[in-house]
Amino acid sequence: VGWERVWTLEECKSKLFNCIREGDLPGFQRACIQAIRSSHASSTEVTPSSSRILTIRREQTLPPSISNLTGPENLRLMSYACKLGRLYIAKHMYKLGVSTRIPDQPPPHSSSSTAVEPLQRSYPYAGWTPLHHACAEERFMLVSWLVTEAGAYGDCDREASDGLVTPRSLGLDRLLKTAKRVKDSEKILKIRQIERKREKERKRAEEVVQNARRKKQAQNWSHRLQIEVEREAKSMGDGLERWFESVWGNLSAERERHYAMSREEWGELLEARRVLARAKKAIVLSKHGTSKN
């Protein structure tokens, strides 16, 4: 595997801002690796991975020389990502140590604020934090993440350079309520999806068990039929045959006095009826799997 050329600072800047604009998280991650490599090329040991992306062994934070780069409308990387609503890219930068509060900006009433005031007022978003941009663009999920997880809660009432615009004046409270409702709805939806999945799995398991039971009963129905016939024959003996013979024999004597069935003929008839009844019962068992009394 060959070694890749170290990117220049301008190449890193162009790639990072392009990935943010396009919402390309994998491309942004690769660009961050190259940016870290370019800023630590002389002091950081690197090795080529199988995907030809050089992985940093020691340094895993984005240096200030990269995180403080300014792009469109003089916005830094984090502010630009928050303005466009790139939540996952902002989270990745936060993991690499990029602040969500632009800590290098002097406080509004510091002694050095007057020196940078003309520069701050030279672009439309002077003094805006990432939270300002997220609120202005109504990125409620990003606002919720900045306030609750990314340490930007202290910027809720922070004034911009004009001394008027704050995240709260841009609808911070309303956006937080919206994010809470969305998160609650997502939790309920996730719970219902899990319940539906479990119900489908339970029904599928029941069907498998029932099919296996029916298959086993269908395989053994002839053997069970033979056992039931033998058991009934032992319990009843020839009593049923004698009863049929007495009843139907007398009727036949009255209607057809010239003909009467013999004992052997009656036995064959009764045996045929018993076999027919057992066969019907076996068909019911093979279809439904349960005995119907």
mmCIF file of C-alpha atoms in Angstrom:
data_model
loop_
_atom_site.group_PDB
_atom_site.id
_atom_site.type_symbol
_atom_site.label_atom_id
_atom_site.label_comp_id
_atom_site.label_asym_id
_atom_site.label_seq_id
_atom_site.Cartn_x
_atom_site.Cartn_y
_atom_site.Cartn_z
ATOM 1 C CA VAL A 1 0.000 0.000 0.000
ATOM 2 C CA GLY A 2 1.467 3.354 -1.006
ATOM 3 C CA TRP A 3 1.720 6.436 1.123
ATOM 4 C CA GLU A 4 -0.742 9.248 0.474
ATOM 5 C CA ARG A 5 0.298 12.833 -0.006
ATOM 6 C CA VAL A 6 -0.233 15.136 2.968
ATOM 7 C CA TRP A 7 -2.990 17.647 2.275
ATOM 8 C CA THR A 8 -2.356 21.355 2.456
ATOM 9 C CA LEU A 9 -4.317 23.558 4.833
ATOM 10 C CA GLU A 10 -6.388 24.967 1.970
ATOM 11 C CA GLU A 11 -7.235 21.474 0.733
ATOM 12 C CA CYS A 12 -8.338 20.463 4.232
ATOM 13 C CA LYS A 13 -10.466 23.580 4.549
ATOM 14 C CA SER A 14 -12.139 23.072 1.173
ATOM 15 C CA LYS A 15 -12.874 19.391 1.817
ATOM 16 C CA LEU A 16 -14.227 19.926 5.339
ATOM 17 C CA PHE A 17 -16.625 22.708 4.376
ATOM 18 C CA ASN A 18 -17.761 20.861 1.241
ATOM 19 C CA CYS A 19 -18.581 17.755 3.283
ATOM 20 C CA ILE A 20 -20.570 19.842 5.769
ATOM 21 C CA ARG A 21 -22.504 21.515 2.971
ATOM 22 C CA GLU A 22 -23.320 18.163 1.340
ATOM 23 C CA GLY A 23 -23.991 16.368 4.636
ATOM 24 C CA ASP A 24 -21.329 13.754 3.845
ATOM 25 C CA LEU A 25 -20.406 12.305 7.247
ATOM 26 C CA PRO A 26 -18.012 9.551 5.985
ATOM 27 C CA GLY A 27 -16.242 12.073 3.779
ATOM 28 C CA PHE A 28 -16.003 14.505 6.684
ATOM 29 C CA GLN A 29 -14.492 11.810 8.907
ATOM 30 C CA ARG A 30 -11.854 11.023 6.292
ATOM 31 C CA ALA A 31 -11.136 14.730 5.835
ATOM 32 C CA CYS A 32 -10.647 15.099 9.609
ATOM 33 C CA ILE A 33 -8.082 12.302 9.568
ATOM 34 C CA GLN A 34 -6.216 14.004 6.753
ATOM 35 C CA ALA A 35 -6.443 17.370 8.532
ATOM 36 C CA ILE A 36 -4.981 15.897 11.726
ATOM 37 C CA ARG A 37 -2.244 14.259 9.704
ATOM 38 C CA SER A 38 -1.390 17.451 7.857
ATOM 39 C CA SER A 39 -1.147 19.436 11.106
ATOM 40 C CA HIS A 40 0.997 16.799 12.849
ATOM 41 C CA ALA A 41 2.930 15.375 9.907
ATOM 42 C CA SER A 42 6.288 15.958 11.567
ATOM 43 C CA SER A 43 5.481 14.636 15.051
ATOM 44 C CA THR A 44 2.767 11.995 14.689
ATOM 45 C CA GLU A 45 3.371 8.453 13.549
ATOM 46 C CA VAL A 46 0.893 7.288 10.933
ATOM 47 C CA THR A 47 0.255 3.974 9.176
ATOM 48 C CA PRO A 48 -1.758 3.200 6.065
ATOM 49 C CA SER A 49 -4.908 1.184 6.712
ATOM 50 C CA SER A 50 -6.467 -1.305 4.320
ATOM 51 C CA SER A 51 -8.784 1.402 2.962
ATOM 52 C CA ARG A 52 -5.804 3.675 2.132
ATOM 53 C CA ILE A 53 -6.952 6.163 4.776
ATOM 54 C CA LEU A 54 -4.119 7.006 7.160
ATOM 55 C CA THR A 55 -5.134 6.405 10.759
ATOM 56 C CA ILE A 56 -3.657 8.547 13.535
ATOM 57 C CA ARG A 57 -2.199 6.495 16.374
ATOM 58 C CA ARG A 58 -1.544 9.148 18.991
ATOM 59 C CA GLU A 59 -3.419 12.359 18.268
ATOM 60 C CA GLN A 60 -7.228 12.044 18.137
ATOM 61 C CA THR A 61 -8.321 15.685 18.437
ATOM 62 C CA LEU A 62 -8.828 18.282 15.758
ATOM 63 C CA PRO A 63 -6.219 21.021 16.362
ATOM 64 C CA PRO A 64 -7.329 24.670 16.710
ATOM 65 C CA SER A 65 -5.612 25.513 13.437
ATOM 66 C CA ILE A 66 -8.259 23.358 11.751
ATOM 67 C CA SER A 67 -11.312 23.867 13.981
ATOM 68 C CA ASN A 68 -10.948 27.666 13.789
ATOM 69 C CA LEU A 69 -10.926 27.742 9.990
ATOM 70 C CA THR A 70 -13.597 30.040 8.580
ATOM 71 C CA GLY A 71 -15.627 29.340 5.485
ATOM 72 C CA PRO A 72 -18.822 30.727 3.949
ATOM 73 C CA GLU A 73 -20.090 33.882 5.686
ATOM 74 C CA ASN A 74 -16.965 33.765 7.873
ATOM 75 C CA LEU A 75 -18.395 30.836 9.872
ATOM 76 C CA ARG A 76 -16.269 28.254 11.639
ATOM 77 C CA LEU A 77 -16.752 24.541 11.146
ATOM 78 C CA MET A 78 -19.041 23.986 14.148
ATOM 79 C CA SER A 79 -21.144 27.078 13.449
ATOM 80 C CA TYR A 80 -21.484 26.142 9.787
ATOM 81 C CA ALA A 81 -22.592 22.599 10.673
ATOM 82 C CA CYS A 82 -25.161 23.914 13.169
ATOM 83 C CA LYS A 83 -26.483 26.458 10.687
ATOM 84 C CA LEU A 84 -27.096 23.714 8.099
ATOM 85 C CA GLY A 85 -28.459 21.259 10.675
ATOM 86 C CA ARG A 86 -25.717 18.632 10.320
ATOM 87 C CA LEU A 87 -26.254 16.990 13.699
ATOM 88 C CA TYR A 88 -24.057 13.921 13.184
ATOM 89 C CA ILE A 89 -21.201 15.956 11.762
ATOM 90 C CA ALA A 90 -21.432 18.315 14.749
ATOM 91 C CA LYS A 91 -21.343 15.321 17.103
ATOM 92 C CA HIS A 92 -18.263 13.968 15.349
ATOM 93 C CA MET A 93 -16.486 17.313 15.694
ATOM 94 C CA TYR A 94 -17.441 17.458 19.364
ATOM 95 C CA LYS A 95 -15.842 14.034 19.880
ATOM 96 C CA LEU A 96 -12.685 15.402 18.254
ATOM 97 C CA GLY A 97 -12.538 18.202 20.802
ATOM 98 C CA VAL A 98 -14.131 21.046 18.823
ATOM 99 C CA SER A 99 -15.891 23.424 21.217
ATOM 100 C CA THR A 100 -19.524 24.420 20.741
ATOM 101 C CA ARG A 101 -18.983 27.730 22.544
ATOM 102 C CA ILE A 102 -16.153 29.317 20.508
ATOM 103 C CA PRO A 103 -14.075 29.829 23.702
ATOM 104 C CA ASP A 104 -11.438 31.896 21.941
ATOM 105 C CA GLN A 105 -13.943 34.741 21.471
ATOM 106 C CA PRO A 106 -13.456 37.431 24.171
ATOM 107 C CA PRO A 107 -16.376 38.172 26.522
ATOM 108 C CA PRO A 108 -18.603 41.149 25.652
ATOM 109 C CA HIS A 109 -17.168 43.373 28.438
ATOM 110 C CA SER A 110 -13.512 42.316 28.403
ATOM 111 C CA SER A 111 -10.673 44.806 27.941
ATOM 112 C CA SER A 112 -9.803 43.369 24.528
ATOM 113 C CA SER A 113 -13.356 43.464 23.178
ATOM 114 C CA THR A 114 -13.013 47.011 21.860
ATOM 115 C CA ALA A 115 -10.005 46.024 19.786
ATOM 116 C CA VAL A 116 -11.866 43.288 17.926
ATOM 117 C CA GLU A 117 -15.255 45.015 17.773
ATOM 118 C CA PRO A 118 -14.791 46.473 14.252
ATOM 119 C CA LEU A 119 -13.702 43.053 12.986
ATOM 120 C CA GLN A 120 -16.614 41.314 14.696
ATOM 121 C CA ARG A 121 -19.128 43.678 13.163
ATOM 122 C CA SER A 122 -17.721 43.254 9.661
ATOM 123 C CA TYR A 123 -19.828 40.143 8.921
ATOM 124 C CA PRO A 124 -23.555 39.474 9.499
ATOM 125 C CA TYR A 125 -23.188 36.820 12.220
ATOM 126 C CA ALA A 126 -20.710 38.653 14.436
ATOM 127 C CA GLY A 127 -20.610 37.146 17.910
ATOM 128 C CA TRP A 128 -22.983 34.317 17.055
ATOM 129 C CA THR A 129 -22.375 30.954 18.693
ATOM 130 C CA PRO A 130 -23.376 27.610 17.183
ATOM 131 C CA LEU A 131 -26.462 27.772 19.410
ATOM 132 C CA HIS A 132 -27.433 31.098 17.802
ATOM 133 C CA HIS A 133 -27.281 29.544 14.342
ATOM 134 C CA ALA A 134 -29.214 26.411 15.345
ATOM 135 C CA CYS A 135 -31.987 28.514 16.896
ATOM 136 C CA ALA A 136 -32.143 30.916 13.951
ATOM 137 C CA GLU A 137 -32.570 28.006 11.522
ATOM 138 C CA GLU A 138 -34.993 26.176 13.903
ATOM 139 C CA ARG A 139 -32.876 23.026 14.095
ATOM 140 C CA PHE A 140 -34.673 21.825 17.217
ATOM 141 C CA MET A 141 -32.898 18.449 17.529
ATOM 142 C CA LEU A 142 -29.529 20.148 17.184
ATOM 143 C CA VAL A 143 -30.569 22.801 19.714
ATOM 144 C CA SER A 144 -31.530 20.068 22.186
ATOM 145 C CA TRP A 145 -28.182 18.316 21.699
ATOM 146 C CA LEU A 146 -26.181 21.543 22.115
ATOM 147 C CA VAL A 147 -27.947 22.456 25.360
ATOM 148 C CA THR A 148 -28.235 19.027 26.992
ATOM 149 C CA GLU A 149 -25.108 17.189 25.812
ATOM 150 C CA ALA A 150 -22.605 19.514 24.149
ATOM 151 C CA GLY A 151 -22.089 22.020 26.967
ATOM 152 C CA ALA A 152 -23.707 25.016 25.266
ATOM 153 C CA TYR A 153 -26.252 25.648 28.025
ATOM 154 C CA GLY A 154 -24.282 28.700 29.136
ATOM 155 C CA ASP A 155 -24.917 30.353 25.766
ATOM 156 C CA CYS A 156 -28.707 30.423 26.151
ATOM 157 C CA ASP A 157 -28.671 34.146 27.016
ATOM 158 C CA ARG A 158 -25.426 35.082 25.335
ATOM 159 C CA GLU A 159 -25.707 38.279 23.326
ATOM 160 C CA ALA A 160 -24.264 38.647 19.864
ATOM 161 C CA SER A 161 -22.016 41.569 18.957
ATOM 162 C CA ASP A 162 -25.038 43.786 18.373
ATOM 163 C CA GLY A 163 -26.081 43.289 21.999
ATOM 164 C CA LEU A 164 -29.615 42.283 20.975
ATOM 165 C CA VAL A 165 -29.735 38.778 19.552
ATOM 166 C CA THR A 166 -29.641 35.834 21.973
ATOM 167 C CA PRO A 167 -30.575 32.192 21.446
ATOM 168 C CA ARG A 168 -33.549 32.692 23.754
ATOM 169 C CA SER A 169 -34.776 35.609 21.651
ATOM 170 C CA LEU A 170 -34.502 33.350 18.592
ATOM 171 C CA GLY A 171 -36.988 30.838 20.059
ATOM 172 C CA LEU A 172 -34.769 28.596 22.172
ATOM 173 C CA ASP A 173 -37.494 27.608 24.658
ATOM 174 C CA ARG A 174 -39.991 26.741 21.924
ATOM 175 C CA LEU A 175 -37.425 24.641 20.071
ATOM 176 C CA LEU A 176 -36.512 22.727 23.228
ATOM 177 C CA LYS A 177 -40.193 21.905 23.817
ATOM 178 C CA THR A 178 -40.541 20.745 20.223
ATOM 179 C CA ALA A 179 -37.465 18.548 20.554
ATOM 180 C CA LYS A 180 -38.849 17.022 23.756
ATOM 181 C CA ARG A 181 -42.148 16.168 22.059
ATOM 182 C CA VAL A 182 -40.312 14.627 19.130
ATOM 183 C CA LYS A 183 -38.082 12.566 21.419
ATOM 184 C CA ASP A 184 -41.101 11.366 23.419
ATOM 185 C CA SER A 185 -42.884 10.426 20.199
ATOM 186 C CA GLU A 186 -39.811 8.569 18.982
ATOM 187 C CA LYS A 187 -39.624 6.635 22.253
ATOM 188 C CA ILE A 188 -43.306 5.662 22.016
ATOM 189 C CA LEU A 189 -42.873 4.667 18.369
ATOM 190 C CA LYS A 190 -39.825 2.574 19.218
ATOM 191 C CA ILE A 191 -41.682 0.818 22.050
ATOM 192 C CA ARG A 192 -44.621 0.034 19.762
ATOM 193 C CA GLN A 193 -42.294 -1.263 17.071
ATOM 194 C CA ILE A 194 -40.669 -3.589 19.604
ATOM 195 C CA GLU A 195 -44.092 -4.777 20.797
ATOM 196 C CA ARG A 196 -45.258 -5.467 17.237
ATOM 197 C CA LYS A 197 -42.051 -7.348 16.511
ATOM 198 C CA ARG A 198 -42.468 -9.506 19.624
ATOM 199 C CA GLU A 199 -46.118 -10.212 18.756
ATOM 200 C CA LYS A 200 -45.139 -11.314 15.244
ATOM 201 C CA GLU A 201 -42.416 -13.560 16.651
ATOM 202 C CA ARG A 202 -44.874 -15.082 19.141
ATOM 203 C CA LYS A 203 -47.455 -15.807 16.426
ATOM 204 C CA ARG A 204 -44.772 -17.257 14.181
ATOM 205 C CA ALA A 205 -43.598 -19.545 16.991
ATOM 206 C CA GLU A 206 -47.167 -20.707 17.653
ATOM 207 C CA GLU A 207 -47.652 -21.481 13.967
ATOM 208 C CA VAL A 208 -44.446 -23.506 13.908
ATOM 209 C CA VAL A 209 -45.543 -25.521 16.952
ATOM 210 C CA GLN A 210 -49.024 -26.139 15.548
ATOM 211 C CA ASN A 211 -47.675 -27.195 12.170
ATOM 212 C CA ALA A 212 -45.245 -29.585 13.832
ATOM 213 C CA ARG A 213 -48.052 -31.054 15.956
ATOM 214 C CA ARG A 214 -50.319 -31.516 12.923
ATOM 215 C CA LYS A 215 -47.511 -33.118 10.961
ATOM 216 C CA LYS A 216 -46.775 -35.560 13.761
ATOM 217 C CA GLN A 217 -50.448 -36.441 14.179
ATOM 218 C CA ALA A 218 -50.851 -36.930 10.440
ATOM 219 C CA GLN A 219 -47.922 -39.351 10.448
ATOM 220 C CA ASN A 220 -49.323 -41.388 13.368
ATOM 221 C CA TRP A 221 -53.056 -41.327 12.634
ATOM 222 C CA SER A 222 -53.195 -44.852 11.135
ATOM 223 C CA HIS A 223 -51.403 -46.338 14.148
ATOM 224 C CA ARG A 224 -53.676 -44.474 16.578
ATOM 225 C CA LEU A 225 -56.740 -45.639 14.644
ATOM 226 C CA GLN A 226 -55.681 -49.266 14.935
ATOM 227 C CA ILE A 227 -55.130 -48.909 18.699
ATOM 228 C CA GLU A 228 -58.571 -47.329 19.231
ATOM 229 C CA VAL A 229 -60.314 -50.026 17.177
ATOM 230 C CA GLU A 230 -58.621 -52.793 19.162
ATOM 231 C CA ARG A 231 -59.424 -51.134 22.501
ATOM 232 C CA GLU A 232 -63.109 -50.689 21.609
ATOM 233 C CA ALA A 233 -63.370 -54.246 20.380
ATOM 234 C CA LYS A 234 -61.971 -55.540 23.697
ATOM 235 C CA SER A 235 -64.356 -53.448 25.795
ATOM 236 C CA MET A 236 -67.553 -54.226 23.872
ATOM 237 C CA GLY A 237 -66.969 -57.749 22.703
ATOM 238 C CA ASP A 238 -69.905 -59.091 20.647
ATOM 239 C CA GLY A 239 -72.623 -57.275 22.650
ATOM 240 C CA LEU A 240 -73.175 -54.621 19.988
ATOM 241 C CA GLU A 241 -73.400 -57.255 17.295
ATOM 242 C CA ARG A 242 -76.085 -59.134 19.213
ATOM 243 C CA TRP A 243 -78.075 -55.944 19.739
ATOM 244 C CA PHE A 244 -77.968 -55.051 16.031
ATOM 245 C CA GLU A 245 -78.855 -58.599 15.147
ATOM 246 C CA SER A 246 -81.874 -58.643 17.432
ATOM 247 C CA VAL A 247 -83.201 -55.289 16.199
ATOM 248 C CA TRP A 248 -82.518 -55.526 12.491
ATOM 249 C CA GLY A 249 -83.096 -59.229 12.409
ATOM 250 C CA ASN A 250 -86.688 -58.828 13.696
ATOM 251 C CA LEU A 251 -87.388 -55.961 11.283
ATOM 252 C CA SER A 252 -86.113 -57.961 8.402
ATOM 253 C CA ALA A 253 -88.219 -60.884 9.500
ATOM 254 C CA GLU A 254 -91.330 -58.713 9.436
ATOM 255 C CA ARG A 255 -90.574 -57.014 6.107
ATOM 256 C CA GLU A 256 -88.863 -59.829 4.293
ATOM 257 C CA ARG A 257 -89.778 -63.043 5.993
ATOM 258 C CA HIS A 258 -88.188 -65.076 3.237
ATOM 259 C CA TYR A 259 -84.703 -63.638 3.987
ATOM 260 C CA ALA A 260 -82.661 -63.124 7.197
ATOM 261 C CA MET A 261 -78.939 -62.119 7.469
ATOM 262 C CA SER A 262 -76.628 -64.674 8.972
ATOM 263 C CA ARG A 263 -74.346 -63.979 11.960
ATOM 264 C CA GLU A 264 -71.314 -63.765 9.698
ATOM 265 C CA GLU A 265 -73.028 -61.187 7.478
ATOM 266 C CA TRP A 266 -73.961 -59.050 10.489
ATOM 267 C CA GLY A 267 -70.391 -59.222 11.734
ATOM 268 C CA GLU A 268 -69.020 -58.016 8.404
ATOM 269 C CA LEU A 269 -71.511 -55.124 8.341
ATOM 270 C CA LEU A 270 -70.657 -53.984 11.874
ATOM 271 C CA GLU A 271 -66.936 -54.264 11.222
ATOM 272 C CA ALA A 272 -67.286 -52.149 8.083
ATOM 273 C CA ARG A 273 -69.198 -49.475 10.016
ATOM 274 C CA ARG A 274 -66.593 -49.367 12.768
ATOM 275 C CA VAL A 275 -63.776 -49.004 10.244
ATOM 276 C CA LEU A 276 -65.688 -46.230 8.459
ATOM 277 C CA ALA A 277 -66.267 -44.342 11.732
ATOM 278 C CA ARG A 278 -62.607 -44.654 12.698
ATOM 279 C CA ALA A 279 -61.530 -43.423 9.273
ATOM 280 C CA LYS A 280 -63.720 -40.313 9.549
ATOM 281 C CA LYS A 281 -62.304 -39.565 12.967
ATOM 282 C CA ALA A 282 -58.758 -39.955 11.658
ATOM 283 C CA ILE A 283 -59.454 -37.498 8.838
ATOM 284 C CA VAL A 284 -60.667 -34.914 11.371
ATOM 285 C CA LEU A 285 -57.549 -35.427 13.483
ATOM 286 C CA SER A 286 -55.236 -35.041 10.504
ATOM 287 C CA LYS A 287 -56.885 -31.766 9.447
ATOM 288 C CA HIS A 288 -57.413 -30.025 12.793
ATOM 289 C CA GLY A 289 -54.981 -31.693 15.145
ATOM 290 C CA THR A 290 -57.580 -32.072 17.925
ATOM 291 C CA SER A 291 -60.261 -34.587 18.659
ATOM 292 C CA LYS A 292 -63.858 -33.410 18.360
ATOM 293 C CA ASN A 293 -66.212 -35.133 20.773
#
